[in-house]
XYZ file of C-alpha atoms in Angstrom:
625
model
C 73.667 105.413 84.013
C 75.984 106.076 81.256
C 74.204 104.563 78.511
C 72.567 108.405 78.713
C 75.984 109.384 76.547
C 75.440 106.044 74.157
C 71.721 106.627 73.037
C 72.013 110.115 73.536
C 67.773 110.745 73.378
C 65.853 111.933 75.653
C 62.448 112.867 75.805
C 59.717 115.182 77.734
C 56.616 113.490 77.951
C 53.543 113.833 75.548
C 50.001 112.246 75.495
C 49.820 110.959 72.492
C 52.027 106.968 71.374
C 50.839 104.781 68.792
C 51.436 101.061 70.107
C 52.386 97.704 68.970
C 48.985 95.827 69.968
C 46.442 97.020 71.967
C 48.438 95.305 75.236
C 51.617 96.548 74.386
C 50.403 100.225 73.875
C 51.518 101.070 77.797
C 55.063 99.239 77.670
C 55.747 100.617 74.298
C 54.809 104.478 75.139
C 57.311 103.731 78.224
C 59.855 102.181 76.268
C 59.448 104.415 74.049
C 60.302 107.367 76.564
C 63.772 105.521 78.201
C 61.738 104.631 81.175
C 63.158 100.195 80.779
C 63.279 99.815 84.177
C 58.982 100.607 83.982
C 58.599 99.327 80.418
C 59.966 95.767 82.296
C 57.788 95.481 84.328
C 54.756 96.165 81.975
C 56.241 93.880 78.972
C 56.516 91.028 81.774
C 53.085 91.732 82.995
C 52.824 90.400 79.657
C 54.059 87.171 79.831
C 52.690 86.544 83.225
C 49.435 86.554 81.179
C 50.356 84.642 78.949
C 49.868 87.089 75.879
C 53.865 86.949 75.107
C 55.106 86.929 71.374
C 58.228 87.315 69.651
C 57.887 90.851 70.106
C 57.429 91.625 73.325
C 60.575 88.773 74.554
C 62.356 91.339 71.949
C 61.389 94.889 73.425
C 62.053 92.688 77.154
C 65.265 92.025 76.251
C 65.668 94.973 74.853
C 64.791 97.452 78.013
C 66.544 94.343 80.105
C 69.589 95.036 77.602
C 70.159 99.259 77.658
C 70.084 98.756 81.261
C 72.949 96.559 81.595
C 71.250 93.334 83.052
C 72.368 91.066 81.618
C 71.360 88.035 82.658
C 67.998 88.773 82.295
C 68.869 89.937 78.936
C 69.814 86.427 77.540
C 67.210 84.635 79.226
C 64.237 87.064 76.912
C 66.490 86.990 73.831
C 66.318 83.523 73.709
C 62.518 83.750 73.489
C 62.879 86.224 71.063
C 65.056 85.026 68.746
C 62.826 81.556 67.795
C 61.089 83.880 65.733
C 63.643 85.543 62.664
C 65.553 88.607 64.400
C 66.924 91.666 62.594
C 70.879 91.460 62.590
C 71.265 93.762 65.403
C 69.812 91.138 67.593
C 71.487 88.175 67.262
C 74.374 90.843 67.841
C 72.972 92.807 71.182
C 72.322 88.544 72.261
C 75.545 87.940 71.149
C 77.273 91.126 74.387
C 74.548 89.843 76.674
C 76.198 85.973 76.505
C 79.481 87.873 76.881
C 78.806 89.661 79.519
C 77.253 86.058 81.405
C 80.600 84.157 80.086
C 79.171 81.985 77.855
C 81.547 82.665 75.198
C 80.285 79.703 72.975
C 77.525 80.412 73.042
C 78.298 84.050 72.360
C 80.572 82.800 69.363
C 76.967 80.825 67.648
C 75.090 84.251 67.970
C 78.085 86.214 66.461
C 77.831 83.939 63.205
C 74.010 84.819 62.659
C 74.971 88.066 63.685
C 77.208 87.679 60.536
C 75.585 86.218 57.941
C 73.027 88.579 58.954
C 75.070 91.629 58.079
C 78.601 90.117 56.276
C 79.232 94.118 55.612
C 79.014 95.069 58.987
C 82.818 95.831 60.624
C 81.819 94.610 63.605
C 81.493 91.125 61.284
C 84.341 91.626 59.257
C 86.142 91.473 62.462
C 84.640 88.529 63.887
C 84.850 86.457 61.297
C 88.644 86.893 60.793
C 89.286 86.425 64.193
C 86.602 84.387 65.935
C 88.229 83.090 68.728
C 89.670 85.839 70.201
C 88.822 85.532 73.687
C 91.348 82.694 74.771
C 93.986 84.827 73.660
C 92.171 88.239 75.183
C 91.813 86.081 78.596
C 95.497 85.059 78.668
C 97.070 89.216 78.137
C 99.522 90.436 80.357
C 97.924 92.431 83.453
C 98.901 96.033 82.295
C 96.808 97.436 85.693
C 96.262 96.761 89.191
C 92.610 98.304 90.053
C 90.372 99.104 92.574
C 87.737 101.184 93.510
C 87.351 104.586 94.638
C 86.435 104.837 98.639
C 84.551 108.055 96.738
C 82.497 105.811 95.238
C 78.130 106.363 96.288
C 74.988 103.885 95.847
C 74.303 105.522 92.838
C 76.083 105.711 88.927
C 79.319 107.548 89.553
C 81.233 107.770 86.667
C 83.740 110.108 83.782
C 86.566 111.042 86.771
C 89.513 113.103 85.238
C 92.313 114.920 87.130
C 93.324 119.042 86.646
C 95.700 119.860 89.461
C 94.639 118.898 92.591
C 91.286 118.314 92.424
C 88.884 114.922 90.667
C 85.544 116.069 88.817
C 83.166 113.031 87.829
C 79.592 112.553 87.174
C 77.219 111.137 89.787
C 74.078 110.807 90.658
C 74.301 110.988 94.732
C 72.637 114.674 94.609
C 69.149 113.823 96.674
C 66.824 115.394 94.278
C 63.062 113.578 94.267
C 63.061 113.632 90.232
C 64.604 110.902 88.380
C 65.900 109.628 85.451
C 63.154 106.826 84.089
C 66.219 105.235 81.772
C 67.386 103.695 85.398
C 65.420 104.833 87.970
C 68.048 107.310 89.608
C 68.490 110.674 90.109
C 69.495 113.252 87.355
C 73.342 113.997 87.099
C 75.376 116.289 88.404
C 78.802 117.366 87.879
C 81.148 116.600 91.740
C 84.625 117.348 92.493
C 86.657 115.916 94.892
C 90.169 116.501 96.763
C 92.616 114.636 95.208
C 95.761 114.080 98.092
C 98.974 113.828 97.545
C 98.920 110.714 99.839
C 96.611 109.607 97.024
C 93.457 109.261 98.446
C 89.662 111.070 97.638
C 88.169 113.099 100.117
C 85.565 115.490 100.544
C 83.023 114.929 97.337
C 80.766 117.816 96.608
C 78.711 119.555 94.203
C 80.162 122.457 91.343
C 76.838 124.141 92.576
C 77.113 127.102 89.500
C 77.319 124.373 86.875
C 74.511 122.044 87.691
C 70.880 122.064 86.119
C 67.856 119.818 86.961
C 68.679 118.174 83.939
C 72.078 115.672 83.771
C 74.838 116.903 84.158
C 78.531 116.045 83.192
C 81.682 114.882 82.326
C 83.331 117.002 81.555
C 87.128 117.750 80.572
C 89.670 120.767 81.905
C 92.068 122.275 79.897
C 95.629 122.004 80.850
C 95.861 125.424 82.874
C 92.968 124.267 84.766
C 90.802 127.506 83.910
C 88.689 126.115 80.655
C 86.160 123.490 80.991
C 84.043 121.862 78.058
C 81.140 119.773 79.602
C 78.437 117.825 79.059
C 74.131 118.809 79.422
C 71.166 118.534 78.217
C 69.835 120.895 75.614
C 66.207 120.682 76.786
C 68.649 123.782 79.069
C 68.912 125.904 75.548
C 65.652 125.169 74.992
C 66.994 123.269 71.903
C 64.701 119.745 70.634
C 62.813 118.630 68.250
C 59.279 116.867 68.735
C 58.326 113.459 66.868
C 55.927 113.551 64.409
C 54.887 109.805 65.205
C 54.548 110.345 68.978
C 54.574 113.994 69.755
C 57.438 113.790 72.300
C 59.570 116.787 72.923
C 63.295 114.744 71.127
C 66.225 116.466 73.081
C 70.363 115.815 72.911
C 73.145 115.937 74.854
C 74.756 119.099 73.720
C 78.851 120.076 74.650
C 79.368 123.442 76.468
C 81.839 125.325 77.453
C 82.612 127.534 81.203
C 85.935 129.380 82.817
C 86.593 130.085 85.985
C 87.411 132.807 87.843
C 88.985 132.092 91.363
C 87.080 129.399 92.589
C 83.967 128.739 90.528
C 83.095 127.877 86.968
C 81.238 130.470 84.884
C 80.669 132.754 81.643
C 78.819 128.998 80.616
C 78.382 129.032 76.966
C 76.958 126.096 73.147
C 79.507 124.798 71.141
C 78.624 125.491 67.813
C 78.513 122.218 66.131
C 75.494 121.206 68.471
C 72.337 120.230 66.995
C 68.730 119.143 68.283
C 68.718 116.576 65.787
C 71.641 114.754 67.084
C 73.964 114.700 69.859
C 77.251 115.589 71.263
C 79.268 114.520 74.094
C 81.914 113.124 76.553
C 84.912 116.248 75.325
C 88.154 115.608 75.626
C 91.024 118.767 75.484
C 94.232 118.064 74.366
C 96.648 119.124 76.453
C 97.454 122.232 74.412
C 93.840 123.110 73.726
C 94.206 122.973 69.781
C 91.616 119.664 69.487
C 88.374 118.154 71.188
C 87.471 115.084 71.237
C 84.046 114.112 71.971
C 81.906 111.357 70.635
C 78.274 111.984 68.748
C 76.326 110.543 66.344
C 75.757 112.661 64.034
C 75.339 113.026 60.592
C 78.655 111.168 59.098
C 79.767 108.382 61.266
C 80.278 105.072 60.579
C 77.305 103.570 63.085
C 75.858 104.291 66.382
C 77.574 107.124 68.375
C 81.324 107.680 66.920
C 84.413 109.602 67.984
C 85.241 112.632 66.414
C 87.710 115.595 66.908
C 87.217 119.802 66.346
C 90.018 121.678 65.881
C 90.146 125.263 68.341
C 91.501 128.440 67.141
C 94.517 130.514 69.060
C 90.659 133.206 69.189
C 88.707 129.919 70.565
C 86.721 129.504 67.000
C 86.304 125.967 66.640
C 86.393 124.554 62.477
C 84.334 121.511 61.012
C 83.994 118.227 63.087
C 86.135 115.438 62.188
C 85.396 111.986 62.178
C 88.147 109.193 63.699
C 87.547 106.389 60.574
C 87.169 103.921 61.054
C 90.650 102.530 62.912
C 88.468 103.865 65.826
C 85.123 103.947 64.601
C 82.373 100.933 64.162
C 78.870 99.980 63.514
C 78.553 99.871 67.208
C 79.550 102.386 69.485
C 82.366 104.108 69.831
C 82.511 107.332 73.199
C 84.396 108.630 76.389
C 87.552 109.208 74.482
C 90.501 110.415 76.459
C 93.524 112.081 75.009
C 96.494 111.471 76.269
C 99.358 113.841 76.864
C 101.917 112.541 74.631
C 98.673 114.151 72.355
C 98.988 110.855 70.215
C 97.205 108.145 72.669
C 93.730 108.342 72.258
C 92.224 105.635 75.052
C 87.964 105.221 74.281
C 85.267 102.562 74.770
C 83.754 100.256 72.495
C 81.180 98.151 72.000
C 81.533 97.185 68.334
C 85.530 95.950 68.231
C 86.526 92.473 69.911
C 86.191 92.392 73.996
C 84.957 90.700 76.646
C 81.359 91.898 77.310
C 79.419 95.115 77.001
C 81.785 98.116 76.274
C 85.228 97.888 76.188
C 88.495 100.009 76.781
C 90.615 100.205 74.285
C 93.919 102.088 73.567
C 94.893 103.521 69.645
C 97.777 105.394 68.630
C 96.564 108.062 66.882
C 99.806 109.337 65.165
C 100.054 106.001 62.836
C 97.052 106.860 60.986
C 96.302 103.627 58.565
C 99.307 101.589 60.302
C 96.976 102.670 64.360
C 95.161 99.779 65.472
C 93.513 99.809 68.653
C 94.004 97.764 71.427
C 92.131 96.132 74.042
C 93.622 96.606 77.478
C 91.981 93.574 78.644
C 91.954 92.836 82.449
C 91.399 93.215 84.754
C 90.367 97.387 83.630
C 87.522 95.597 81.449
C 85.282 93.036 82.651
C 82.852 91.142 80.866
C 79.904 94.293 81.969
C 80.881 97.866 81.064
C 83.782 99.606 81.455
C 84.489 102.348 80.092
C 85.978 106.398 80.814
C 89.117 105.688 80.941
C 91.405 108.518 81.910
C 94.871 108.811 82.722
C 97.772 110.844 84.395
C 101.983 110.604 83.097
C 102.882 112.962 85.966
C 100.947 110.780 88.786
C 101.058 107.670 86.641
C 97.508 106.899 87.092
C 94.470 106.294 86.002
C 91.353 106.316 86.749
C 87.843 104.519 85.027
C 84.256 103.325 85.112
C 82.604 100.254 85.461
C 79.571 98.643 86.662
C 81.206 95.353 86.627
C 79.524 95.509 90.820
C 75.629 96.109 89.221
C 75.923 99.724 88.787
C 78.250 102.163 87.276
C 81.574 103.120 89.424
C 84.895 104.913 89.820
C 88.102 102.816 89.898
C 91.634 103.672 89.980
C 94.440 102.506 87.473
C 97.862 101.717 88.444
C 100.198 101.076 85.875
C 101.970 97.083 86.259
C 105.875 98.133 86.394
C 106.421 96.190 83.296
C 109.868 95.848 81.792
C 109.866 94.550 77.568
C 112.644 92.824 76.436
C 113.044 92.216 72.422
C 115.628 89.947 71.802
C 116.864 89.270 68.120
C 119.222 86.767 67.205
C 121.491 86.598 64.210
C 124.283 84.976 62.958
C 128.245 87.293 64.022
C 129.544 85.566 60.681
C 126.853 86.700 58.399
C 124.433 89.273 59.976
C 121.523 87.136 58.599
C 118.273 86.630 60.987
C 118.415 82.908 62.843
C 115.079 81.558 63.529
C 114.294 78.995 65.298
C 116.585 79.668 67.969
C 116.087 78.709 72.117
C 115.901 82.325 73.542
C 115.438 81.702 77.760
C 115.533 84.548 80.513
C 116.737 83.814 83.778
C 116.022 85.428 86.907
C 118.243 86.695 89.628
C 117.729 83.642 91.603
C 118.865 81.711 88.308
C 115.460 79.754 87.763
C 114.169 80.659 84.367
C 110.700 82.413 84.173
C 110.634 81.194 80.366
C 111.782 79.881 77.283
C 110.336 80.577 73.824
C 111.646 79.554 70.063
C 112.050 82.749 68.352
C 110.078 83.481 64.587
C 111.155 84.161 61.222
C 112.350 87.281 62.314
C 115.305 86.022 64.816
C 112.633 87.870 67.494
C 111.752 86.599 70.680
C 109.305 89.385 73.469
C 109.516 88.719 76.882
C 107.646 90.887 79.766
C 108.723 91.429 82.935
C 108.754 93.331 86.517
C 110.154 96.049 86.906
C 112.875 96.815 89.554
C 114.719 93.312 88.949
C 117.732 91.597 86.691
C 117.478 89.039 84.273
C 119.767 87.327 81.965
C 118.610 86.822 78.165
C 120.571 82.551 77.038
C 120.020 81.687 73.215
C 121.533 78.849 71.839
C 120.803 77.433 69.160
C 121.923 74.374 66.872
C 125.722 74.152 65.357
C 125.892 78.175 66.931
C 127.233 78.684 70.399
C 124.963 79.669 72.556
C 125.426 83.116 74.420
C 124.156 85.265 77.273
C 122.999 88.229 77.658
C 122.501 90.805 80.791
C 119.352 93.002 80.970
C 119.766 95.767 83.886
C 117.336 96.531 86.025
C 114.966 99.289 85.305
C 112.555 101.634 87.715
C 109.730 102.832 85.143
C 108.112 100.446 81.898
C 110.820 100.242 79.257
C 111.895 98.041 76.545
C 115.264 97.110 75.678
C 116.939 95.481 72.568
C 119.022 92.520 72.327
C 121.590 91.908 70.391
C 121.732 88.527 69.951
C 125.108 87.643 67.827
C 126.066 84.234 67.797
C 129.361 82.767 66.959
C 129.220 79.245 64.453
C 130.381 76.192 66.595
C 133.630 75.738 65.187
C 134.983 79.039 66.903
C 134.959 77.139 69.871
C 136.806 74.220 68.906
C 140.655 74.968 68.673
C 143.589 72.319 68.289
C 143.891 71.075 71.737
C 140.291 71.961 73.238
C 137.284 72.702 73.088
C 136.838 76.507 74.934
C 133.978 77.093 77.664
C 132.711 79.759 79.884
C 133.317 79.329 83.820
C 131.662 76.241 84.694
C 130.584 76.821 88.049
C 129.206 74.037 90.574
C 127.588 75.602 94.196
C 129.391 75.168 96.695
C 130.442 71.503 97.750
C 128.482 69.991 95.225
C 128.808 68.594 92.473
C 125.537 68.372 90.330
C 125.292 70.526 87.010
C 123.515 73.835 87.773
C 121.116 75.425 85.088
C 124.200 78.167 84.816
C 126.240 74.923 83.775
C 123.845 73.285 81.463
C 124.288 76.171 79.622
C 127.859 75.987 78.573
C 127.699 72.499 78.128
C 125.140 72.544 76.400
C 127.752 74.574 73.769
C 130.320 71.536 74.178
C 127.225 69.107 73.056
C 127.000 70.988 69.492
C 130.536 71.086 69.063
C 130.408 67.074 69.312
C 126.548 66.762 67.033
C 128.446 69.183 65.108
C 131.814 66.899 64.174
C 131.442 63.393 65.278
C 134.394 63.567 65.208
C 135.516 64.541 68.770
C 136.712 62.501 71.553
C 137.060 64.353 75.390
C 138.621 64.425 78.006
C 136.886 66.597 80.837
C 139.352 67.912 83.200
C 137.906 68.833 86.479
C 140.001 71.070 88.948
C 139.749 73.107 92.238
C 141.404 75.214 94.297
C 144.103 74.935 97.166
C 141.725 74.886 100.013
C 140.838 71.957 101.425
C 142.310 69.323 102.197
C 144.141 67.002 98.961
C 142.398 63.731 99.629
C 138.874 66.512 99.390
C 139.909 68.334 96.822
C 141.069 65.102 94.220
C 137.580 63.297 95.627
C 135.030 67.134 94.646
C 136.698 67.126 91.446
C 136.551 63.845 90.356
C 132.580 63.944 90.768
C 132.377 67.196 89.154
C 134.158 65.367 86.572
C 131.708 62.686 86.774
C 128.656 65.380 86.663
C 129.700 66.611 83.998
C 130.309 63.078 81.903
C 126.983 62.167 82.824
C 125.224 65.715 81.674
C 126.513 65.349 78.211
C 125.428 61.800 77.504
C 122.399 62.841 79.668
C 121.848 65.595 75.823
C 122.963 61.813 72.872
C 126.241 61.574 73.087
C 127.468 58.591 73.492
C 129.996 57.814 76.690
C 132.635 56.434 74.317
C 132.401 59.670 72.947
C 133.813 61.657 76.712
C 135.136 60.526 79.685
C 136.136 62.183 83.076
C 138.581 62.888 85.660
C 139.046 64.729 88.781
C 142.309 66.566 89.617
C 141.887 68.212 92.687
C 144.364 71.429 93.315
C 147.616 68.521 91.826
C 147.677 71.141 88.253
C 146.748 74.915 89.000
C 146.361 77.865 85.949
C 148.057 79.943 88.853
C 150.823 78.850 91.375
C 149.566 81.379 93.834
C 150.148 78.566 96.885
C 148.583 79.767 100.269
C 148.702 83.690 99.161
C 146.274 82.747 96.823
C 143.289 86.523 96.031
C 139.898 84.992 95.624
C 140.526 85.659 91.356
C 143.768 84.057 91.859
C 141.008 80.683 93.221
C 138.648 81.144 90.478
C 140.650 80.968 88.003
C 142.431 77.824 89.331
C 138.672 76.119 89.597
C 138.104 75.405 86.484
C 137.535 72.294 84.689
C 138.867 72.013 80.829
C 137.728 69.561 77.880
C 140.360 68.273 75.639
C 140.396 66.936 72.596
C 141.787 63.326 72.336
C 141.208 63.243 69.161
């Protein structure tokens, strides 16, 4: 049903129509009236009578494309392209293949589209990055999604929140008159209660705004007293008569309503409406000064584009402005939603690289020419149509619409709380960027989550869960590795780690190589991940100075018997030596010996504090030669 607001042309029946052939006359008439379900049935009769040609196959495929029956559309596009077709047919075929997860074949059709329309922005984007899909499919999940309990057995879409009310468009009404495009009742505007516990209940029509035509979706001002909504131009007796078909052609237009008490009234059309083009899918900014909408008005880039118009303090409207090619393409862009920050714009596009059908994108429009539209990825986007995304920071909740379950339905989107940790590695001595350093992120249980090599800017970024603590470990040949703690956060944010590494010679003194404490698990001698990171510094020091010969002296605290402590310290010394040898250092250059508790750093005897025990439980790395 949402394609009503993408194609945006409507028809009142007429008595004459020029048909492609005598056989296709009835089907063509239904198609021209956007009665795609019935048109497909008539084209199929021609196929079954063995009278079909490439024209019939294309019309049949387009009928299924317009109702997003991807399986059938692919079937008939495959037959249609046996004969050379226009560029847009190959583009549509590619979209439907993606909707069936046939990505390799979709790319082949995009190549044909690009060869026929090399200057099309969609073609240029594809040729610049033809293998974008694997990266998009692997994109970090940004939201948890679920279907809303208020969905009906008809189309529901375009949810927006105003206070404790959720408004949306729905075909759930029981009207006998149906819209030929989808064979469903015409749309009405509905509202439902958004409860404190996050549940949504009691969906009822906004009776004072609904007509016998399609109505909705809507946008509402921050104070909840002004609504802008879409409806058909027929309600204003505004339409154009097609000179060929004699059909009356209407459009979707935008209207304004104000609230009085609990009801809406004082409905008026917006001044830039027209019977020659559509204006639909409104979104009002928080300050009420800018209205965003979709339209196929002159001056756009393609089908439907995203536009904006200023609203003065007296309520007058400026001249609509196209948002340009950072947002719009030669395809369709629709369903804008401007965020509470007045700069984050969400919108749906069939022209930008996506998973299939309409995908939802977001862009920071405050950055102008440097901005880039970002695909939200799965699970918000799917191989089907995904659109009408709205988001509310104060409640940390969003809504979107999708036909992934055959018909348009309302979904909730809850952000996955994520912390971005950007590590920038530099040389302490010179301040220069250190590229190709190894950066690892370690969780609370000392497990390495991931390891990356930093780029030419010395950067590595990790995205991790909120409400957990992490450690960043940074190492590079010729430098002393270091660790950095990352505190727990409760909301999505980014933190920067300035990782300045000391040249390795800093830890080499006249008598020893100075490392941080080497920790072993209780009563164990195996090298832990944390100990390994410190011992790698020793390895670096020995690689940078091939004359170094090291004696590892392992010590324990005085808890336990003398024999037990000597045995444990000997095992730990040998474990340390074996680790260093495993890293490529010759065995002739390192040896180890356990001293138990015979050489305490703090001679506290039987009255040692825990801190003193820790100081005594140590390893030393003496330079023998």
